[in-house]
């Protein structure tokens, strides 16, 4: 009657579904980049993406106007938990009432990066340098006679016991009971293999002086998510370092980076100095691809400090990096002078990429500018 | 084909089921692995269905939640003659025994419940036919076009009339009959049998009918899909696909209408059969574990399996003890009611009758008692706008019952009619939403109007009551229009 092994039919439908999801993500990429609703849901390898309207519309009742029946303890007026529009637990008694929301689909970082690459027409990055880092991976491919019980190889152990019993003539085919003893036991063991790998580090620098508001930081946060996503797809190993600065600079973790608010002035050179130090100490040129990204409202303390910045960039950071990216967000207080200074100094340098991000709507284009060169 | 040890168990349980009086189609069991059961489940039980992306979506969700251990499909059974059932490979023996017993009771329900009596019992074949037809259309028209049209049809899938398979319409057109229908009578009796007032009344009726017949449709039509198949300007392949999807909707409808009864029946019997005849003493604990999982309620939700089982048990008990009829109803003494036992032994016969004649709505309407609702701790809940929280609203019996019936009525779908196929005398389509106290989700309604426009090719309109005002929602192919109207119930 039913032969499923013959043609795995579902795969075809599954591919169609994936393609539709992909198309939706692609179509809405600009919106996702503006809203930043993906960034909060980032798992390790998987990102949950809300897809609007992939379900099939039908005439149905509005969820909030219906309510339903349940059973269990509780007084009238007690909360049932379950926020939002779907209702507690999400389903009615017949279990056939679909949720109010569109679908949330799991997409792997690689897939998302691929979609991003296609939509933004990003070139692949040619990793720099001849020498690559070797990474060492452990694979459980070997067998040993000692080891923890959790790694015991059942089949091998059984085989050994069987062999022993047959050779000792204690095996009875009519009553085939095999009792392994300690010498029979076999355990899995790992072997090390080394893989060549190209590594990259992103050094995020952000101005947290008083003139940078919440909205500006949100823009940086969204932007950094997409930069991470893309560079992760291009390099096997990707590290991120975070530097915040006002009049002085310090290195912080990701959490602090996006949630610190300082007051006071701005000395951009402090951040550049620290970045240079980090690069020199931890990321030797021949092994690493280095990506410094600096976000600021472009309001530096003094023109003296600005010329100091240019010096550090020219002599220190730029020669050690694949490219140097500067994103200028707009704040009501800043003069926005710094990007003009950078422009004047590095007009002919391909590896210096500048972008003005006046609002969230411009994140999309700014990412395109940053990553569009394939450096 | 089942492996020997399962085949023996199946044969044994089959015998037990027959002894208990269950009456089922031949049932073919197959053992499938995780991937296959997810695949079959994604296809709604039919491995041979037409290609469509939503099956892929279903499959992704099913395999994800199985992978994460959130859910596991134990069994699937298809209403067909013979019926097909799938057992999950790797389930332990107690699981398989439970599932086999459960399946036989489902098949008994399929075969004997009145609401299933009009379903196609060769659906396996028909689904395969649909599949190959759609594949042919895909080959000649391209997947995009065909799949897109299927999406359109699926938006209209719930616009059917659950009762229409049971209406035996007089296909002869009666409007052509000459004269007024008279009762046959001897001449001297004529004035008495066909009095003049009666004839005048009939004449009026005829006139009215004639007027109506100029309307299109003459009566508001609930089977919107049928109306579209018959009257929308569709290409042959489109109308073919639309009627396929309509057929499938009618096939699945009774399963929606009897979810509580059907699952309750199957769970009632698997418990009876296993505990009384099938289980070894050593298996009791494992079974209790499985059974309690099946009947568990979470977060105060109603579980149709549990509600069904409890209600059948309650009915059996009541009819055994004679807790029904005028004498019972008239009895006011709580003490007397609590110890009521007329020792009638009618319970078993009663539940077999119930499984034959009722659907979820009539089942709840007739057999849900205040005692039962209290015992089961039933309540209604609703959304409190002030606290933006879902809250328990009431434990009053009438409110609980009414809410539950509302949820089950029309399987939770709104009532939608075709009111006019020549609206504004411009061949526009006018649908009517019969307002029963609950408003439509307007965003979804917009999506459906778009789909309708794809089928009807002229502007489509929907009249409904929204926020206490009559609303005419229209889509003309490029934009949506909203207009205030006076809403008149049909």
mmCIF file of C-alpha atoms in Angstrom, chain A residues 55-325:
data_model
loop_
_atom_site.group_PDB
_atom_site.id
_atom_site.type_symbol
_atom_site.label_atom_id
_atom_site.label_comp_id
_atom_site.label_asym_id
_atom_site.label_seq_id
_atom_site.Cartn_x
_atom_site.Cartn_y
_atom_site.Cartn_z
ATOM 1 C CA UNK A 55 -0.117 31.314 8.088
ATOM 2 C CA UNK A 56 -3.175 31.040 5.934
ATOM 3 C CA UNK A 57 -5.821 33.645 6.775
ATOM 4 C CA UNK A 58 -9.290 32.348 7.586
ATOM 5 C CA UNK A 59 -12.416 33.901 8.993
ATOM 6 C CA UNK A 60 -12.035 33.481 12.712
ATOM 7 C CA UNK A 61 -12.965 35.151 15.934
ATOM 8 C CA UNK A 62 -10.710 37.751 17.489
ATOM 9 C CA UNK A 63 -8.936 35.974 20.351
ATOM 10 C CA UNK A 64 -9.604 38.537 23.036
ATOM 11 C CA UNK A 65 -13.297 38.629 22.405
ATOM 12 C CA UNK A 66 -13.760 34.920 22.941
ATOM 13 C CA UNK A 67 -12.126 33.546 26.065
ATOM 14 C CA UNK A 68 -12.927 29.956 26.837
ATOM 15 C CA UNK A 69 -13.495 27.201 29.318
ATOM 16 C CA UNK A 70 -10.966 25.469 31.508
ATOM 17 C CA UNK A 71 -10.751 23.277 34.524
ATOM 18 C CA UNK A 72 -8.758 23.303 37.722
ATOM 19 C CA UNK A 73 -8.307 25.170 40.970
ATOM 20 C CA UNK A 74 -8.642 28.897 41.453
ATOM 21 C CA UNK A 75 -11.060 31.624 42.458
ATOM 22 C CA UNK A 76 -12.997 33.846 40.132
ATOM 23 C CA UNK A 77 -10.662 36.676 39.199
ATOM 24 C CA UNK A 78 -7.498 34.625 39.562
ATOM 25 C CA UNK A 79 -4.979 35.082 36.810
ATOM 26 C CA UNK A 80 -4.291 32.111 34.596
ATOM 27 C CA UNK A 81 -0.937 33.320 33.434
ATOM 28 C CA UNK A 82 -0.106 33.460 29.774
ATOM 29 C CA UNK A 83 0.204 36.983 28.537
ATOM 30 C CA UNK A 84 -0.524 38.387 25.146
ATOM 31 C CA UNK A 85 -3.366 37.654 22.871
ATOM 32 C CA UNK A 86 -3.162 33.948 22.524
ATOM 33 C CA UNK A 87 -4.784 33.167 25.792
ATOM 34 C CA UNK A 88 -3.602 30.995 28.606
ATOM 35 C CA UNK A 89 -1.760 28.076 27.131
ATOM 36 C CA UNK A 90 -2.785 29.195 23.705
ATOM 37 C CA UNK A 91 -5.478 26.771 22.731
ATOM 38 C CA UNK A 92 -9.159 26.190 23.095
ATOM 39 C CA UNK A 93 -10.745 22.937 24.137
ATOM 40 C CA UNK A 94 -10.805 21.521 20.672
ATOM 41 C CA UNK A 95 -7.188 22.477 20.230
ATOM 42 C CA UNK A 96 -7.769 23.835 16.774
ATOM 43 C CA UNK A 97 -7.654 27.539 17.323
ATOM 44 C CA UNK A 98 -4.518 28.898 15.809
ATOM 45 C CA UNK A 99 -2.520 31.519 17.637
ATOM 46 C CA UNK A 100 -2.964 35.145 16.855
ATOM 47 C CA UNK A 101 0.627 35.758 15.904
ATOM 48 C CA UNK A 102 2.507 34.957 12.810
ATOM 49 C CA UNK A 103 5.013 32.221 12.933
ATOM 50 C CA UNK A 104 8.385 32.219 14.591
ATOM 51 C CA UNK A 105 10.889 30.325 12.572
ATOM 52 C CA UNK A 106 14.279 29.086 13.629
ATOM 53 C CA UNK A 107 17.006 30.135 11.267
ATOM 54 C CA UNK A 108 20.636 29.235 11.667
ATOM 55 C CA UNK A 109 23.195 32.030 11.743
ATOM 56 C CA UNK A 110 24.727 30.658 8.549
ATOM 57 C CA UNK A 111 21.416 30.805 6.738
ATOM 58 C CA UNK A 112 20.710 34.286 7.971
ATOM 59 C CA UNK A 113 24.159 35.413 6.879
ATOM 60 C CA UNK A 114 23.624 33.831 3.485
ATOM 61 C CA UNK A 115 20.318 35.660 3.065
ATOM 62 C CA UNK A 116 21.976 38.855 4.208
ATOM 63 C CA UNK A 117 24.827 38.340 1.766
ATOM 64 C CA UNK A 118 22.419 37.817 -1.112
ATOM 65 C CA UNK A 119 20.148 40.699 -0.300
ATOM 66 C CA UNK A 120 22.903 43.209 0.431
ATOM 67 C CA UNK A 121 25.060 41.801 -2.339
ATOM 68 C CA UNK A 122 27.974 41.399 -0.008
ATOM 69 C CA UNK A 123 31.196 40.003 -1.440
ATOM 70 C CA UNK A 124 32.883 37.140 0.353
ATOM 71 C CA UNK A 125 35.887 38.119 2.416
ATOM 72 C CA UNK A 126 39.252 36.784 1.344
ATOM 73 C CA UNK A 127 40.995 36.041 4.653
ATOM 74 C CA UNK A 128 44.256 37.870 4.922
ATOM 75 C CA UNK A 129 47.679 36.486 5.671
ATOM 76 C CA UNK A 130 49.316 33.267 4.647
ATOM 77 C CA UNK A 131 49.696 31.671 7.982
ATOM 78 C CA UNK A 132 46.515 30.360 9.497
ATOM 79 C CA UNK A 133 45.836 29.352 13.019
ATOM 80 C CA UNK A 134 45.588 25.683 13.687
ATOM 81 C CA UNK A 135 42.716 24.628 15.843
ATOM 82 C CA UNK A 136 42.755 21.363 17.632
ATOM 83 C CA UNK A 137 39.605 19.314 17.663
ATOM 84 C CA UNK A 138 38.937 16.243 19.716
ATOM 85 C CA UNK A 139 37.051 13.440 18.075
ATOM 86 C CA UNK A 140 36.002 10.254 19.765
ATOM 87 C CA UNK A 141 37.241 7.816 17.207
ATOM 88 C CA UNK A 142 39.679 5.658 19.173
ATOM 89 C CA UNK A 143 39.221 2.692 21.509
ATOM 90 C CA UNK A 144 41.069 2.089 24.753
ATOM 91 C CA UNK A 145 40.985 -0.553 27.430
ATOM 92 C CA UNK A 146 40.549 1.907 30.236
ATOM 93 C CA UNK A 147 38.195 4.789 30.657
ATOM 94 C CA UNK A 148 35.106 6.034 32.431
ATOM 95 C CA UNK A 149 31.982 3.873 32.344
ATOM 96 C CA UNK A 150 30.072 6.608 30.596
ATOM 97 C CA UNK A 151 32.277 6.102 27.558
ATOM 98 C CA UNK A 152 32.048 2.325 27.518
ATOM 99 C CA UNK A 153 31.649 0.962 24.012
ATOM 100 C CA UNK A 154 28.947 -1.603 24.415
ATOM 101 C CA UNK A 155 29.376 -3.463 21.145
ATOM 102 C CA UNK A 156 33.137 -3.743 21.375
ATOM 103 C CA UNK A 157 32.909 -4.871 24.982
ATOM 104 C CA UNK A 158 30.361 -7.488 24.059
ATOM 105 C CA UNK A 159 32.528 -8.713 21.195
ATOM 106 C CA UNK A 160 35.564 -9.055 23.436
ATOM 107 C CA UNK A 161 33.578 -10.982 26.006
ATOM 108 C CA UNK A 162 32.137 -13.237 23.326
ATOM 109 C CA UNK A 163 35.616 -13.904 21.909
ATOM 110 C CA UNK A 164 36.939 -14.739 25.327
ATOM 111 C CA UNK A 165 34.093 -17.041 26.194
ATOM 112 C CA UNK A 166 34.332 -18.880 22.890
ATOM 113 C CA UNK A 167 38.058 -19.370 23.230
ATOM 114 C CA UNK A 168 37.651 -20.513 26.824
ATOM 115 C CA UNK A 169 34.851 -22.786 25.662
ATOM 116 C CA UNK A 170 32.442 -21.317 28.190
ATOM 117 C CA UNK A 171 30.004 -20.195 25.496
ATOM 118 C CA UNK A 172 26.853 -22.219 25.149
ATOM 119 C CA UNK A 173 24.935 -21.525 21.920
ATOM 120 C CA UNK A 174 21.728 -22.848 23.500
ATOM 121 C CA UNK A 175 22.027 -20.505 26.401
ATOM 122 C CA UNK A 176 23.950 -17.588 24.942
ATOM 123 C CA UNK A 177 24.673 -15.597 28.041
ATOM 124 C CA UNK A 178 27.662 -13.310 27.773
ATOM 125 C CA UNK A 179 29.142 -11.882 30.933
ATOM 126 C CA UNK A 180 31.875 -9.326 30.314
ATOM 127 C CA UNK A 181 34.665 -9.086 32.858
ATOM 128 C CA UNK A 182 36.934 -6.138 33.437
ATOM 129 C CA UNK A 183 39.470 -7.148 30.783
ATOM 130 C CA UNK A 184 36.754 -7.250 28.141
ATOM 131 C CA UNK A 185 35.714 -3.700 28.595
ATOM 132 C CA UNK A 186 36.493 -1.234 25.841
ATOM 133 C CA UNK A 187 36.098 2.514 26.018
ATOM 134 C CA UNK A 188 35.915 5.243 23.496
ATOM 135 C CA UNK A 189 38.836 7.591 23.412
ATOM 136 C CA UNK A 190 39.474 10.764 21.557
ATOM 137 C CA UNK A 191 42.064 11.597 19.014
ATOM 138 C CA UNK A 192 43.242 15.056 18.317
ATOM 139 C CA UNK A 193 43.065 16.432 14.848
ATOM 140 C CA UNK A 194 44.212 19.851 13.904
ATOM 141 C CA UNK A 195 42.347 21.971 11.446
ATOM 142 C CA UNK A 196 43.540 25.100 9.757
ATOM 143 C CA UNK A 197 41.387 28.032 10.625
ATOM 144 C CA UNK A 198 41.165 31.663 9.854
ATOM 145 C CA UNK A 199 40.314 33.872 12.767
ATOM 146 C CA UNK A 200 39.013 37.358 13.094
ATOM 147 C CA UNK A 201 38.423 39.809 15.871
ATOM 148 C CA UNK A 202 35.969 42.678 15.930
ATOM 149 C CA UNK A 203 36.905 45.516 18.183
ATOM 150 C CA UNK A 204 33.833 47.555 18.922
ATOM 151 C CA UNK A 205 34.457 51.050 20.226
ATOM 152 C CA UNK A 206 31.668 53.311 21.325
ATOM 153 C CA UNK A 207 31.417 56.822 22.553
ATOM 154 C CA UNK A 208 29.359 56.812 25.756
ATOM 155 C CA UNK A 209 29.675 60.439 26.560
ATOM 156 C CA UNK A 210 26.612 62.397 27.619
ATOM 157 C CA UNK A 211 25.663 63.297 24.102
ATOM 158 C CA UNK A 212 25.007 59.673 23.089
ATOM 159 C CA UNK A 213 21.392 58.820 23.877
ATOM 160 C CA UNK A 214 19.501 55.539 24.185
ATOM 161 C CA UNK A 215 18.356 55.589 20.594
ATOM 162 C CA UNK A 216 21.920 56.049 19.359
ATOM 163 C CA UNK A 217 23.059 53.082 21.391
ATOM 164 C CA UNK A 218 20.185 50.992 20.120
ATOM 165 C CA UNK A 219 21.337 51.725 16.596
ATOM 166 C CA UNK A 220 24.835 50.571 17.487
ATOM 167 C CA UNK A 221 23.437 47.437 19.110
ATOM 168 C CA UNK A 222 21.378 46.478 16.068
ATOM 169 C CA UNK A 223 24.224 47.257 13.751
ATOM 170 C CA UNK A 224 26.685 45.176 15.736
ATOM 171 C CA UNK A 225 24.322 42.182 15.613
ATOM 172 C CA UNK A 226 24.361 42.184 11.831
ATOM 173 C CA UNK A 227 28.083 42.789 11.608
ATOM 174 C CA UNK A 228 28.657 39.856 13.957
ATOM 175 C CA UNK A 229 26.342 37.665 11.916
ATOM 176 C CA UNK A 230 28.095 38.369 8.671
ATOM 177 C CA UNK A 231 31.660 38.130 9.926
ATOM 178 C CA UNK A 232 30.820 34.939 11.791
ATOM 179 C CA UNK A 233 29.815 33.379 8.522
ATOM 180 C CA UNK A 234 33.094 34.422 6.952
ATOM 181 C CA UNK A 235 35.507 33.274 9.638
ATOM 182 C CA UNK A 236 35.671 30.066 11.586
ATOM 183 C CA UNK A 237 36.600 31.792 14.786
ATOM 184 C CA UNK A 238 35.310 35.216 15.631
ATOM 185 C CA UNK A 239 36.085 37.141 18.758
ATOM 186 C CA UNK A 240 34.607 40.402 19.890
ATOM 187 C CA UNK A 241 36.165 42.972 22.179
ATOM 188 C CA UNK A 242 34.386 46.017 23.509
ATOM 189 C CA UNK A 243 35.755 49.416 24.389
ATOM 190 C CA UNK A 244 33.762 52.303 25.745
ATOM 191 C CA UNK A 245 35.091 55.786 26.060
ATOM 192 C CA UNK A 246 34.309 59.288 27.079
ATOM 193 C CA UNK A 247 37.319 61.304 28.043
ATOM 194 C CA UNK A 248 39.081 58.060 28.873
ATOM 195 C CA UNK A 249 38.655 54.539 27.592
ATOM 196 C CA UNK A 250 38.222 51.122 29.147
ATOM 197 C CA UNK A 251 37.516 47.627 27.983
ATOM 198 C CA UNK A 252 34.190 46.104 29.047
ATOM 199 C CA UNK A 253 32.038 43.066 28.313
ATOM 200 C CA UNK A 254 29.172 43.050 25.846
ATOM 201 C CA UNK A 255 26.496 43.688 28.451
ATOM 202 C CA UNK A 256 28.225 46.719 29.883
ATOM 203 C CA UNK A 257 29.058 47.974 26.430
ATOM 204 C CA UNK A 258 25.441 48.488 25.499
ATOM 205 C CA UNK A 259 24.196 49.651 28.861
ATOM 206 C CA UNK A 260 26.688 52.150 30.138
ATOM 207 C CA UNK A 261 25.919 55.765 30.240
ATOM 208 C CA UNK A 262 28.624 58.196 31.208
ATOM 209 C CA UNK A 263 28.684 61.882 31.183
ATOM 210 C CA UNK A 264 31.530 64.158 30.416
ATOM 211 C CA UNK A 265 33.637 64.864 27.439
ATOM 212 C CA UNK A 266 34.974 62.898 24.559
ATOM 213 C CA UNK A 267 38.566 61.988 23.833
ATOM 214 C CA UNK A 268 38.492 59.605 20.924
ATOM 215 C CA UNK A 269 42.232 59.068 20.989
ATOM 216 C CA UNK A 270 41.896 57.282 24.333
ATOM 217 C CA UNK A 271 39.837 54.571 22.673
ATOM 218 C CA UNK A 272 42.152 54.269 19.697
ATOM 219 C CA UNK A 273 45.143 53.937 21.959
ATOM 220 C CA UNK A 274 43.474 51.162 23.912
ATOM 221 C CA UNK A 275 42.387 49.409 20.718
ATOM 222 C CA UNK A 276 45.908 49.557 19.388
ATOM 223 C CA UNK A 277 47.228 48.094 22.587
ATOM 224 C CA UNK A 278 44.745 45.222 22.454
ATOM 225 C CA UNK A 279 45.655 44.487 18.849
ATOM 226 C CA UNK A 280 49.362 44.580 19.559
ATOM 227 C CA UNK A 281 49.088 42.405 22.648
ATOM 228 C CA UNK A 282 46.601 39.764 21.574
ATOM 229 C CA UNK A 283 46.194 39.689 17.834
ATOM 230 C CA UNK A 284 49.435 39.282 15.905
ATOM 231 C CA UNK A 285 49.069 40.492 12.377
ATOM 232 C CA UNK A 286 50.032 37.235 10.705
ATOM 233 C CA UNK A 287 47.317 35.207 12.481
ATOM 234 C CA UNK A 288 44.398 37.521 12.746
ATOM 235 C CA UNK A 289 41.991 39.490 10.652
ATOM 236 C CA UNK A 290 41.192 42.596 12.631
ATOM 237 C CA UNK A 291 38.047 44.702 12.322
ATOM 238 C CA UNK A 292 37.875 47.843 14.440
ATOM 239 C CA UNK A 293 34.442 49.475 14.410
ATOM 240 C CA UNK A 294 34.038 52.817 16.054
ATOM 241 C CA UNK A 295 30.680 54.479 16.742
ATOM 242 C CA UNK A 296 30.377 58.035 17.929
ATOM 243 C CA UNK A 297 28.338 61.157 17.437
ATOM 244 C CA UNK A 298 31.436 62.772 16.026
ATOM 245 C CA UNK A 299 31.931 65.371 18.684
ATOM 246 C CA UNK A 300 35.587 65.160 19.719
ATOM 247 C CA UNK A 301 37.112 67.220 22.547
ATOM 248 C CA UNK A 302 39.626 69.210 20.599
ATOM 249 C CA UNK A 303 41.234 69.413 17.207
ATOM 250 C CA UNK A 304 44.529 68.475 18.860
ATOM 251 C CA UNK A 305 42.995 65.197 19.963
ATOM 252 C CA UNK A 306 41.609 64.688 16.486
ATOM 253 C CA UNK A 307 45.046 64.983 14.918
ATOM 254 C CA UNK A 308 46.323 62.540 17.538
ATOM 255 C CA UNK A 309 43.564 60.154 16.408
ATOM 256 C CA UNK A 310 44.622 60.460 12.788
ATOM 257 C CA UNK A 311 48.184 59.659 13.772
ATOM 258 C CA UNK A 312 47.224 56.513 15.712
ATOM 259 C CA UNK A 313 45.032 55.352 12.858
ATOM 260 C CA UNK A 314 47.611 55.942 10.166
ATOM 261 C CA UNK A 315 50.579 54.525 12.007
ATOM 262 C CA UNK A 316 49.014 51.920 14.281
ATOM 263 C CA UNK A 317 45.541 50.697 13.670
ATOM 264 C CA UNK A 318 45.028 50.840 9.921
ATOM 265 C CA UNK A 319 48.192 48.911 9.010
ATOM 266 C CA UNK A 320 47.199 46.181 11.439
ATOM 267 C CA UNK A 321 43.545 45.896 10.352
ATOM 268 C CA UNK A 322 41.629 44.548 7.374
ATOM 269 C CA UNK A 323 39.669 47.716 7.434
ATOM 270 C CA UNK A 324 38.742 50.468 9.804
ATOM 271 C CA UNK A 325 35.073 51.352 10.071
#
